[in-house]
Amino acid sequence: MKKTVVVYGSSTGVCENIANIIGEKLGAEVINVSDFSNDTVANYDNLILGTSTWGAGELQDDWYDGLNVLKEADLSGKTVALFGCGDSESYSDTFCGAMKEIYDAAKGANILPGVSTEGYTFDDSEAVIDGQFVGLALDDVNEDDQTEARIDSWLEAIKGSL
C-alpha cells in the first residue's frame, strides 16, 4: 500500500472514532481536517477523507477550509476514498449527503467507488449517484451493529487500489 492518510472532520467524536478504526486497520496516519494542508496532499499518495453530515446535508464545520485545500491542490496521481457518518432515522432525507461536497471538490483525483445503497434505510442523499454512495456511508447512531462489517467490506474492496 502506498503512503496513506485518513483525514476526518468530527464535531461529536463519532467520525473521529471511525477515522481511527480505518487508520488502524490500514496502518495509516489519521489527522483532523483542521490540520489538513497542501503539504498533506503533497506528502501522501492516498487520501481517505471522512465527514459527518449536519442539518440539511451540510459538511462538518472544519471541512469548509479543507474543501479549499482540495480545490487548490494538484490531485493528479492521487487516490481518494470517502467515508461519511450520518443519522438515517432523524435525517433520512439528507443521509451522509456531505460526502458529495468532498467528492465534488476532489476533481482530478482517482476517486475510488463507494458502496451500494442496498441494506441501508434512508429516503434520500446527495451522496448517491446511480444507486451507489460516493463513499462508505455509516450510521453509527442507529446501525452501530453494522459499522464494523461495513468498514471491513469497504476496505477489502478498495485495498487493492491503495
Tab-separated table of C-alpha atoms in Angstrom, residues 38-145:
chain	number	residue	atom	x	y	z
A	38	ASN	CA	-1.290	21.392	0.718
A	39	ASP	CA	1.712	19.696	2.356
A	40	THR	CA	-0.555	16.821	3.423
A	41	VAL	CA	-1.739	16.389	-0.148
A	42	ALA	CA	1.828	16.543	-1.452
A	43	ASN	CA	3.155	14.015	1.073
A	44	TYR	CA	0.577	11.252	0.579
A	45	ASP	CA	-0.459	9.134	-2.392
A	46	ASN	CA	-3.810	8.120	-0.905
A	47	LEU	CA	-6.269	10.413	0.855
A	48	ILE	CA	-9.132	8.804	2.757
A	49	LEU	CA	-11.476	11.654	3.593
A	50	GLY	CA	-14.345	11.498	6.065
A	51	THR	CA	-17.018	13.839	7.327
A	52	SER	CA	-20.141	13.798	9.379
A	53	THR	CA	-23.312	15.326	7.927
A	54	TRP	CA	-25.189	18.082	9.737
A	55	GLY	CA	-28.612	19.671	9.380
A	56	ALA	CA	-29.847	19.607	5.807
A	57	GLY	CA	-26.865	17.673	4.445
A	58	GLU	CA	-24.099	20.101	5.376
A	59	LEU	CA	-20.452	19.362	5.925
A	60	GLN	CA	-18.892	19.238	9.345
A	61	ASP	CA	-17.707	22.819	10.065
A	62	ASP	CA	-13.954	22.178	9.951
A	63	TRP	CA	-14.264	20.762	6.436
A	64	TYR	CA	-15.012	24.109	4.794
A	65	ASP	CA	-11.320	25.077	4.941
A	66	GLY	CA	-10.447	21.507	3.946
A	67	LEU	CA	-12.525	21.885	0.773
A	68	ASN	CA	-10.420	24.891	-0.174
A	69	VAL	CA	-7.271	22.815	0.260
A	70	LEU	CA	-8.707	20.132	-2.034
A	71	LYS	CA	-9.849	22.627	-4.659
A	72	GLU	CA	-6.444	24.340	-4.777
A	73	ALA	CA	-4.338	21.157	-4.710
A	74	ASP	CA	-2.984	19.251	-7.671
A	75	LEU	CA	-4.740	15.933	-7.167
A	76	SER	CA	-3.438	14.274	-10.330
A	77	GLY	CA	-1.898	10.940	-9.425
A	78	LYS	CA	-3.676	10.916	-6.037
A	79	THR	CA	-6.191	8.304	-4.980
A	80	VAL	CA	-9.146	9.457	-2.888
A	81	ALA	CA	-11.649	7.347	-0.948
A	82	LEU	CA	-14.522	8.858	1.011
A	83	PHE	CA	-16.489	7.922	4.099
A	84	GLY	CA	-19.334	9.692	5.810
A	85	CYS	CA	-21.245	9.474	9.039
A	86	GLY	CA	-24.917	10.316	9.299
A	87	ASP	CA	-28.201	9.629	11.032
A	88	SER	CA	-30.502	7.676	8.724
A	89	GLU	CA	-33.507	7.952	11.045
A	90	SER	CA	-33.557	11.607	12.103
A	91	TYR	CA	-32.111	12.912	8.813
A	92	SER	CA	-33.391	10.308	6.394
A	93	ASP	CA	-33.664	12.800	3.525
A	94	THR	CA	-30.029	14.025	3.743
A	95	PHE	CA	-28.274	10.868	4.964
A	96	CYS	CA	-24.467	11.229	4.594
A	97	GLY	CA	-25.053	13.948	1.992
A	98	ALA	CA	-21.946	15.910	2.996
A	99	MET	CA	-19.731	13.315	1.284
A	100	LYS	CA	-20.905	14.728	-2.045
A	101	GLU	CA	-19.286	18.112	-1.327
A	102	ILE	CA	-15.908	16.465	-0.768
A	103	TYR	CA	-16.455	14.253	-3.815
A	104	ASP	CA	-17.098	17.346	-5.944
A	105	ALA	CA	-14.011	19.131	-4.553
A	106	ALA	CA	-11.683	16.181	-5.273
A	107	LYS	CA	-11.751	16.667	-9.055
A	108	GLY	CA	-8.636	15.418	-10.763
A	109	ALA	CA	-8.047	12.600	-8.289
A	110	ASN	CA	-8.738	8.930	-8.861
A	111	ILE	CA	-11.834	8.663	-6.668
A	112	LEU	CA	-12.498	5.098	-5.578
A	113	PRO	CA	-16.036	3.717	-5.826
A	114	GLY	CA	-18.318	3.837	-2.851
A	115	VAL	CA	-20.800	1.280	-1.619
A	116	SER	CA	-24.223	0.206	-2.832
A	117	THR	CA	-27.288	1.670	-1.132
A	118	GLU	CA	-28.560	-1.861	-0.653
A	119	GLY	CA	-29.064	-2.667	3.025
A	120	TYR	CA	-29.394	0.992	4.058
A	121	THR	CA	-32.643	2.575	5.242
A	122	PHE	CA	-32.973	6.250	4.238
A	123	ASP	CA	-35.117	8.388	1.946
A	124	ASP	CA	-32.603	10.492	0.016
A	125	SER	CA	-28.972	11.563	-0.147
A	126	GLU	CA	-26.974	13.937	-2.338
A	127	ALA	CA	-24.141	11.408	-1.945
A	128	VAL	CA	-25.889	8.766	-4.062
A	129	ILE	CA	-25.062	8.510	-7.759
A	130	ASP	CA	-26.540	5.673	-9.829
A	131	GLY	CA	-27.599	3.642	-6.778
A	132	GLN	CA	-24.251	3.913	-5.040
A	133	PHE	CA	-22.928	6.189	-2.329
A	134	VAL	CA	-19.828	8.138	-3.418
A	135	GLY	CA	-18.038	6.554	-0.446
A	136	LEU	CA	-18.701	4.433	2.613
A	137	ALA	CA	-21.878	5.581	4.396
A	138	LEU	CA	-22.155	4.827	8.100
A	139	ASP	CA	-24.893	5.356	10.670
A	140	ASP	CA	-23.096	4.628	13.910
A	141	VAL	CA	-26.039	6.047	15.857
A	142	ASN	CA	-28.841	3.748	14.682
A	143	GLU	CA	-26.934	0.933	12.938
A	144	ASP	CA	-23.788	0.650	15.040
A	145	ASP	CA	-24.110	-3.130	14.897
